[in-house]
Amino acid sequence: MKILWFRRDLRVEDNPLLSVEGVVLPIFVFDADILQTLDLSDRRVSFIFDSVMKLKRKLKSMGLDLAVFFAKPKEVFSYLSQFSPTEVVASGDYDSYAVQRDMEVSQILPFRYIYDTYIFEPEEILKSDGTPYVVFSAFYNKAKEIFAAKHLQEHHRGENYMFQFNCDKLYHLSESNLFLMQLVIESFGFRRVSYEIEPLDALLDELPKKLNGYEHDRDFVSLDATSHLSVHLRFGTLGIRELLRFLIMCMKEGIETEAFFRQLVFRDFYAYLLYHFPYLEWENFRYPFKGIEDEKRYRGFCEARTGVPLVDAGVRELIATGKMHNRVRMVCASFFTKDLLLPWQWGEKFFAKHLFDYDAASNILSWQWSSGTGVDPQPYFRIFNPYLQAKKFDSDALYIKRWIKELENFDVKDINNEDFLLQTNIKGYPRPLVEHKKASMEAKNYFDECLKS
Ligand SMILES: Cc1cc2nc3c(=O)[nH]c(=O)nc-3n(C[C@H](O)[C@H](O)[C@H](O)COP(=O)(O)OP(=O)(O)OC[C@H]3O[C@@H](n4cnc5c(N)ncnc54)[C@H](O)[C@@H]3O)c2cc1C
């Protein structure tokens, strides 16, 4: 018997796990180590639970099933070893937790990793001297050069049969004790919460209409110009190859797809970097900037009380929905690491706690990009002005007013005017925590001092 371990691939369509032949036991593990770090009403757990149940129904309709566990992965595989499986097959992540987890499982049972989550395998794109790329444009050129039919290949179901196993209950393992529980989210102590994730079919229906304008429109925060596919890509309810085949179809119809494809390669690039440079999860790629551990400033940011409207709007949206537009993420992260001079690792953790599409590689490398400490040649002293960003990308302040009701009745030109905000008492809304011009000067001085020492 072979164990098919579903993780970031919660679908039956084009899933290489299902091409495994012979007697199989598909499983999903609600990882007790991860769950214990989350809020009991984390909306992502409800989404994952629903996706797992949908996957289970689909597998059942194919004559298979899904055994669901709530335990530490090590305990699951120690338990399952009594059935003498010949291997565990899985695809997945490159972050340190995942790498360590898989290493521990491979000490219990033979473990086979299959590539599914990204377009390219991490060893596929290397410089002529065999070292990894660290500049995106060079990585992208190489990616386009080697992109071939195999990267679009659809995986079909192999000849496989369900191992006899009672899949009706939730298998809760704790300190080697087994408890068979009802298969409901409450069994692992979580509350069911509502969430808004648009169904995949509707998003794919809309995508062709967005693609032609994507390159220009994607930065405008009130235009619904991006795909909203990140959550589906994160949990594998949409496979990357299916999305690529969809793009090829659009391209054949004369639709512009390059700018969108480039972002998908960005997603690959960030996972690739984490794979080749695991230390990036904690450490800067370049420059010894640590940031200043100022709890008061940090609280102001997390409570959406920086007094900078675009930043606070972003944080409020994030806390309320788990979502945030890419441009707003960039503005928030720049403000956090430059104007507030806080350590990027703190911001990364805050986003990790709330982002619905949280993905270690994309989040960590994006924070490093924003703080100027990552692989990008972007100079560290380039600092976003959040007021100019708002003027350009939220010119009617529609986004800001949606999230900051205290500013609803103010004129757009006042909302984007730092002097006005610094001098005016606005009921219920704080004055800016820092003055942008002064804060950016201080940041530049701090960076210069760090470079000297
Ligand atoms: C500080 C910061 C933190 C971020 N954290 C995450 C994260 O945890 N998870 C995550 O998926 N993305 C993250 N991003 C990247 C980006 O903001 C989201 O992927 C995007 O907003 C998702 O919306 P969408 O699906 O409509 O994107 P679209 O614009 O429609 O893009 C299509 C897909 O391409 C990928 N993509 C797009 N932009 C990027 C990018 N800059 N980097 C990597 N992949 C990209 C995503 O998978 C996305 O779904 C972060 C960006 C910043 C600046």
XYZ file of C-alpha atoms and ligand atoms in Angstrom:
506
model
C 0.000 0.000 0.000
C 1.161 3.538 -0.784
C 0.145 6.572 1.205
C -0.885 9.591 -0.883
C -0.397 12.594 1.387
C -2.455 15.569 0.180
C -1.088 18.899 1.397
C -0.973 21.929 -0.906
C -2.833 20.071 -3.654
C -6.453 19.785 -2.507
C -7.873 18.674 -5.859
C -8.309 15.536 -7.927
C -7.871 17.214 -11.321
C -4.361 16.979 -12.771
C -2.909 15.802 -9.477
C 0.246 13.666 -9.920
C -0.490 11.993 -6.570
C -3.388 10.195 -8.205
C -1.217 8.816 -10.994
C 0.400 6.540 -8.395
C -0.618 2.946 -9.196
C -1.672 0.050 -6.991
C -3.332 0.034 -3.592
C -3.375 3.510 -2.107
C -4.438 5.288 1.056
C -5.087 9.007 0.422
C -4.724 11.037 3.620
C -4.876 14.607 4.872
C -3.305 15.695 8.162
C -4.536 18.653 10.181
C -1.126 19.280 11.658
C -1.410 19.733 15.435
C 1.929 21.600 15.487
C 0.606 24.212 13.064
C -2.935 24.393 14.458
C -1.694 25.166 17.947
C -0.120 28.396 16.669
C -3.385 29.654 15.145
C -6.335 31.586 16.459
C -9.303 29.258 17.095
C -11.419 31.228 14.652
C -8.769 31.384 11.924
C -10.777 31.601 8.704
C -8.145 29.639 6.774
C -8.884 26.539 8.851
C -12.555 26.714 7.822
C -11.535 27.074 4.166
C -9.081 24.163 4.389
C -11.650 22.021 6.181
C -14.259 22.707 3.485
C -11.718 22.029 0.724
C -10.698 18.766 2.388
C -14.314 17.648 2.648
C -14.870 18.514 -1.022
C -11.745 16.562 -1.949
C -13.026 13.613 0.101
C -16.362 13.651 -1.739
C -14.615 13.755 -5.120
C -12.265 10.920 -4.185
C -15.248 8.865 -3.029
C -16.988 9.391 -6.353
C -13.873 7.856 -7.965
C -13.995 4.784 -5.736
C -11.289 6.122 -3.402
C -11.622 8.009 -0.100
C -9.627 10.285 2.197
C -8.538 9.440 5.736
C -8.369 12.601 7.828
C -6.000 12.933 10.782
C -5.578 15.520 13.502
C -2.116 14.964 14.939
C 1.553 15.730 14.616
C 2.668 14.270 11.254
C 5.267 12.049 12.963
C 2.539 10.405 15.037
C 0.389 9.817 11.949
C 3.126 7.949 10.124
C 4.171 5.977 13.182
C 0.540 4.895 13.496
C 0.210 4.079 9.798
C 3.444 2.082 9.747
C 1.490 -0.856 11.290
C -0.126 -1.290 7.836
C 3.334 -1.667 6.224
C 3.031 0.975 3.507
C 5.778 0.795 0.894
C 6.042 4.571 0.544
C 4.589 7.970 1.347
C 4.156 10.210 -1.704
C 3.686 13.984 -1.408
C 4.367 17.322 -3.031
C 4.688 20.652 -1.261
C 6.699 23.435 0.275
C 10.307 24.441 0.720
C 10.073 26.378 3.984
C 12.129 25.192 6.953
C 9.197 23.728 8.864
C 8.094 21.668 5.844
C 11.629 20.487 5.054
C 12.201 19.371 8.654
C 8.756 17.699 8.824
C 9.377 15.734 5.625
C 12.823 14.733 6.809
C 11.339 13.367 10.049
C 8.627 11.456 8.171
C 11.255 9.963 5.842
C 12.939 8.483 8.928
C 9.735 6.590 9.727
C 8.673 5.480 6.220
C 10.158 5.681 2.697
C 9.216 9.142 1.432
C 8.923 10.171 -2.235
C 8.618 13.824 -3.187
C 6.837 14.679 -6.430
C 6.813 18.118 -8.035
C 3.431 19.741 -8.391
C 3.208 23.111 -6.674
C 5.389 25.198 -8.980
C 6.033 25.436 -12.715
C 9.717 24.543 -12.514
C 11.705 22.186 -10.344
C 14.241 24.119 -8.260
C 17.285 22.531 -9.930
C 15.902 23.129 -13.411
C 16.875 26.773 -13.699
C 20.526 27.354 -12.890
C 23.226 29.636 -14.240
C 25.868 28.134 -16.553
C 28.165 27.708 -13.531
C 25.494 25.617 -11.778
C 24.604 28.251 -9.168
C 21.100 29.659 -8.642
C 19.948 32.936 -10.136
C 19.351 35.771 -7.710
C 18.133 38.374 -10.194
C 14.541 37.942 -11.293
C 14.929 39.231 -14.867
C 17.696 36.711 -15.583
C 15.674 33.932 -13.937
C 12.648 34.926 -15.999
C 14.569 34.908 -19.294
C 15.932 31.463 -18.543
C 12.472 30.278 -17.451
C 10.988 31.378 -20.783
C 13.827 29.733 -22.665
C 13.328 26.312 -21.066
C 9.521 26.455 -20.768
C 8.258 23.408 -22.674
C 5.319 21.042 -23.156
C 6.320 19.056 -20.039
C 5.514 22.079 -17.854
C 1.914 21.899 -19.068
C 1.528 18.160 -18.953
C -1.709 16.935 -17.426
C -1.448 14.060 -14.957
C -4.129 11.408 -15.257
C -5.294 8.918 -12.726
C -3.325 5.676 -12.666
C -4.672 2.204 -11.962
C -5.184 2.534 -8.242
C -7.488 1.031 -5.649
C -8.488 2.066 -2.183
C -6.763 0.416 0.770
C -9.336 -0.913 3.226
C -9.517 1.730 5.923
C -12.399 3.271 7.820
C -12.421 6.895 6.640
C -15.681 7.953 8.295
C -14.084 9.329 11.461
C -11.440 11.892 12.310
C -8.297 10.129 13.575
C -6.963 12.143 16.468
C -3.590 10.957 17.717
C -2.076 12.397 20.831
C 0.926 10.939 22.640
C 0.350 7.611 20.891
C -3.317 7.445 21.941
C -5.910 7.176 19.199
C -9.300 8.886 19.507
C -11.874 8.385 16.780
C -13.894 11.579 16.561
C -16.651 13.057 14.488
C -15.330 14.550 11.268
C -16.289 18.161 12.001
C -14.128 21.255 12.448
C -15.127 21.551 16.121
C -13.407 18.185 16.829
C -10.049 19.897 16.693
C -11.202 22.787 18.796
C -11.735 25.308 15.993
C -14.803 27.426 15.352
C -16.440 27.461 11.941
C -16.209 30.986 10.564
C -17.510 32.475 7.370
C -15.045 33.596 4.697
C -15.238 35.076 1.254
C -13.227 33.185 -1.300
C -14.673 33.439 -4.775
C -15.346 30.042 -6.371
C -12.654 28.950 -8.786
C -14.947 28.570 -11.806
C -16.191 32.143 -11.467
C -12.625 33.478 -11.168
C -11.473 31.584 -14.252
C -14.539 32.831 -16.181
C -13.551 36.411 -15.339
C -9.829 36.039 -16.003
C -9.782 36.426 -19.830
C -11.570 39.787 -19.457
C -8.864 41.001 -17.079
C -5.772 39.808 -18.919
C -5.484 42.439 -21.671
C -5.530 45.296 -19.167
C -3.640 43.421 -16.447
C -0.219 45.018 -16.889
C -1.579 48.550 -16.613
C -4.557 48.095 -14.290
C -3.209 45.653 -11.710
C -1.789 48.398 -9.492
C -4.995 50.398 -9.129
C -6.423 49.305 -5.845
C -10.081 50.037 -6.503
C -10.123 48.388 -9.916
C -10.939 44.729 -9.711
C -8.103 44.013 -12.136
C -6.294 41.020 -10.634
C -7.237 37.355 -10.677
C -7.796 36.664 -6.926
C -6.381 33.213 -7.614
C -3.662 33.297 -4.940
C -5.688 31.385 -2.332
C -6.539 28.647 -4.852
C -2.903 28.419 -5.916
C -1.804 28.357 -2.281
C -3.954 25.387 -1.328
C -3.801 23.718 -4.717
C -7.536 23.856 -5.321
C -6.198 25.118 -8.645
C -3.141 23.412 -10.103
C -0.456 25.588 -11.665
C -0.402 23.507 -14.878
C -4.149 23.850 -15.317
C -3.763 27.608 -15.016
C -0.932 27.597 -17.567
C -3.003 25.570 -20.034
C -5.818 28.058 -19.504
C -3.412 30.914 -20.325
C -2.226 29.159 -23.503
C -5.875 28.871 -24.572
C -6.354 32.596 -23.950
C -3.157 33.373 -25.865
C -4.426 31.410 -28.848
C -7.506 33.628 -28.801
C -5.257 36.685 -29.097
C -5.450 37.662 -25.425
C -2.359 39.224 -23.826
C -0.975 36.847 -21.171
C 2.717 37.712 -20.706
C 2.367 40.139 -17.780
C 0.244 37.658 -15.853
C 2.577 34.754 -16.668
C 5.456 36.867 -15.352
C 3.748 37.076 -11.930
C 3.324 33.313 -11.844
C 7.041 32.990 -12.526
C 7.611 35.451 -9.661
C 5.784 33.011 -7.401
C 8.139 30.281 -8.627
C 11.187 32.518 -8.164
C 10.391 33.176 -4.513
C 9.944 29.458 -3.762
C 13.175 28.768 -5.682
C 15.071 31.299 -3.579
C 13.821 29.788 -0.342
C 14.809 26.350 -1.586
C 18.346 27.415 -2.511
C 18.876 29.892 0.353
C 16.876 28.541 3.322
C 18.439 31.097 5.677
C 16.420 33.841 3.928
C 13.515 32.808 6.123
C 15.179 34.739 8.988
C 18.233 36.533 7.659
C 18.783 39.350 5.205
C 20.257 38.443 1.837
C 22.232 41.680 1.862
C 22.880 44.625 4.199
C 23.072 44.269 7.989
C 19.881 46.250 8.754
C 18.033 44.811 11.706
C 15.419 47.491 12.231
C 14.468 48.906 15.615
C 12.285 46.895 17.977
C 9.756 49.542 18.917
C 6.644 47.910 20.422
C 4.622 51.134 20.395
C 5.113 51.699 16.680
C 4.413 48.023 16.028
C 1.117 48.207 17.927
C 0.144 51.348 16.013
C 0.648 49.484 12.743
C -1.140 46.286 13.821
C -4.106 48.247 15.191
C -4.366 50.269 11.960
C -3.671 53.465 13.880
C -0.626 54.867 12.090
C -2.662 57.845 10.901
C -1.533 57.134 7.323
C -4.782 56.382 5.500
C -3.626 53.938 2.808
C -1.607 51.916 5.348
C -4.418 51.779 7.899
C -6.986 50.925 5.214
C -4.801 48.006 4.139
C -4.390 46.680 7.679
C -8.115 47.002 8.380
C -8.947 45.104 5.193
C -6.394 42.447 6.090
C -7.787 41.903 9.580
C -11.416 41.931 8.426
C -11.067 39.701 5.343
C -7.592 38.152 5.187
C -7.028 39.960 1.895
C -4.922 42.913 0.739
C -4.175 44.227 -2.741
C -0.569 43.728 -3.896
C 0.090 47.483 -4.214
C -1.213 48.066 -0.690
C 0.936 45.200 0.620
C 3.947 46.938 -0.924
C 3.039 50.322 0.580
C 2.378 48.806 4.022
C 5.614 46.815 4.014
C 7.653 49.826 2.906
C 6.058 52.019 5.567
C 6.656 49.328 8.205
C 10.336 48.775 7.420
C 11.355 52.285 6.311
C 9.114 54.933 7.923
C 8.647 52.943 11.137
C 12.048 51.229 10.862
C 10.636 48.037 12.353
C 12.255 44.623 11.674
C 10.821 43.059 8.496
C 10.480 39.749 10.352
C 7.821 41.315 12.614
C 5.787 42.484 9.629
C 6.172 39.137 7.931
C 4.740 37.408 11.027
C 1.822 39.818 11.211
C 0.943 39.161 7.545
C 1.401 35.414 8.104
C -1.148 35.516 10.893
C -3.791 37.212 8.759
C -3.231 36.649 5.017
C -5.636 34.143 3.527
C -3.142 33.372 0.768
C -0.217 33.236 3.209
C 2.654 31.446 1.595
C 5.991 31.397 3.386
C 8.132 31.902 0.280
C 6.094 34.731 -1.294
C 5.587 36.499 2.001
C 9.152 36.288 3.284
C 10.770 37.284 -0.001
C 8.269 40.097 -0.567
C 9.055 41.490 2.887
C 12.766 41.251 2.165
C 12.136 43.043 -1.148
C 10.264 45.819 0.632
C 12.878 46.264 3.316
C 15.568 46.383 0.644
C 17.436 43.464 2.218
C 16.489 40.814 -0.343
C 18.059 39.598 -3.554
C 16.755 42.428 -5.728
C 19.128 45.071 -6.986
C 16.573 47.706 -5.878
C 18.450 50.234 -3.708
C 17.584 49.989 -0.027
C 17.135 53.770 0.180
C 14.184 53.763 -2.240
C 11.280 54.572 0.062
C 7.623 54.673 -1.002
C 5.777 57.856 -0.149
C 2.406 56.474 1.052
C 0.588 59.720 0.229
C 1.852 59.823 -3.369
C 1.095 56.121 -3.727
C -2.479 56.773 -2.595
C -2.802 59.733 -5.002
C -1.672 57.587 -7.893
C -3.271 54.226 -7.199
C -6.385 55.211 -5.221
C -6.940 58.612 -6.779
C -10.581 58.953 -5.666
C -9.782 57.494 -2.228
C -12.480 54.896 -2.821
C -10.427 52.197 -1.183
C -9.411 54.375 1.766
C -12.981 55.496 2.398
C -14.274 51.921 2.220
C -12.072 50.965 5.147
C -11.706 54.201 7.094
C -15.180 55.430 7.796
C -13.731 58.288 9.879
C -12.497 59.815 6.611
C -15.676 59.180 4.621
C -16.722 62.808 4.499
C -13.302 64.299 3.822
C -12.081 65.612 0.521
C -9.668 63.353 -1.398
C -7.035 66.077 -1.536
C -7.082 66.344 2.269
C -6.932 62.591 2.762
C -3.757 62.465 0.685
C -2.251 65.579 2.221
C 0.140 64.779 5.048
C 0.234 68.382 6.350
C -3.551 68.426 6.634
C -3.534 65.124 8.531
C -0.738 66.308 10.834
C -2.585 69.505 11.716
C -6.220 68.388 11.886
C -8.205 66.739 14.650
C -10.238 64.009 12.984
C -12.829 62.410 15.201
C -11.800 58.815 15.991
C -8.756 58.853 13.695
C -5.187 59.498 14.941
C -2.690 61.992 13.579
C 0.198 60.395 11.631
C 2.547 58.465 13.891
C 5.537 59.753 11.922
C 6.167 62.526 9.438
C 7.091 60.853 6.161
C 9.885 63.176 5.044
C 11.542 63.141 8.443
C 11.071 59.407 8.883
C 12.655 58.642 5.503
C 15.649 60.840 6.343
C 16.024 58.986 9.637
C 15.776 55.656 7.839
C 18.488 56.646 5.350
C 20.747 57.783 8.209
C 20.105 54.538 10.051
C 20.970 52.502 6.937
C 24.162 54.523 6.411
C 25.180 53.972 10.045
C 24.545 50.221 9.743
C 26.676 50.050 6.603
C 29.540 51.867 8.326
C 29.579 49.606 11.392
C 4.644 42.338 1.554
C 4.017 41.333 0.606
C 3.604 40.100 1.075
C 3.057 39.146 0.206
N 2.654 37.926 0.703
C 2.130 36.987 -0.135
C 1.725 35.719 0.354
O 1.850 35.409 1.548
N 1.160 34.846 -0.509
C 1.022 35.150 -1.854
O 0.497 34.305 -2.600
N 1.432 36.314 -2.343
C 1.977 37.252 -1.539
N 2.359 38.473 -2.040
C 2.305 38.691 -3.502
C 1.002 39.302 -4.032
O 0.643 40.420 -3.267
C -0.185 38.325 -4.089
O 0.211 37.135 -4.718
C -1.334 38.923 -4.881
O -1.752 40.130 -4.296
C -2.509 37.943 -4.907
O -3.598 38.500 -5.597
P -4.061 37.908 -6.987
O -4.204 36.439 -6.907
O -5.258 38.704 -7.419
O -2.798 38.237 -7.880
P -2.629 38.407 -9.442
O -2.088 39.772 -9.674
O -3.830 38.011 -10.178
O -1.417 37.425 -9.781
C -1.603 36.063 -10.182
C -0.827 35.157 -9.281
O 0.573 35.398 -9.430
C 1.218 35.264 -8.161
N 1.789 36.573 -7.801
C 1.335 37.787 -8.166
N 2.140 38.760 -7.687
C 3.114 38.140 -7.003
C 4.243 38.602 -6.279
N 4.565 39.897 -6.185
N 5.029 37.682 -5.679
C 4.760 36.357 -5.768
N 3.695 35.873 -6.453
C 2.890 36.737 -7.063
C 0.159 34.860 -7.147
O 0.156 33.462 -7.031
C -1.118 35.362 -7.812
O -2.260 34.658 -7.432
C 2.915 39.450 -1.181
C 3.334 40.705 -1.651
C 3.867 41.634 -0.773
C 4.303 42.972 -1.304
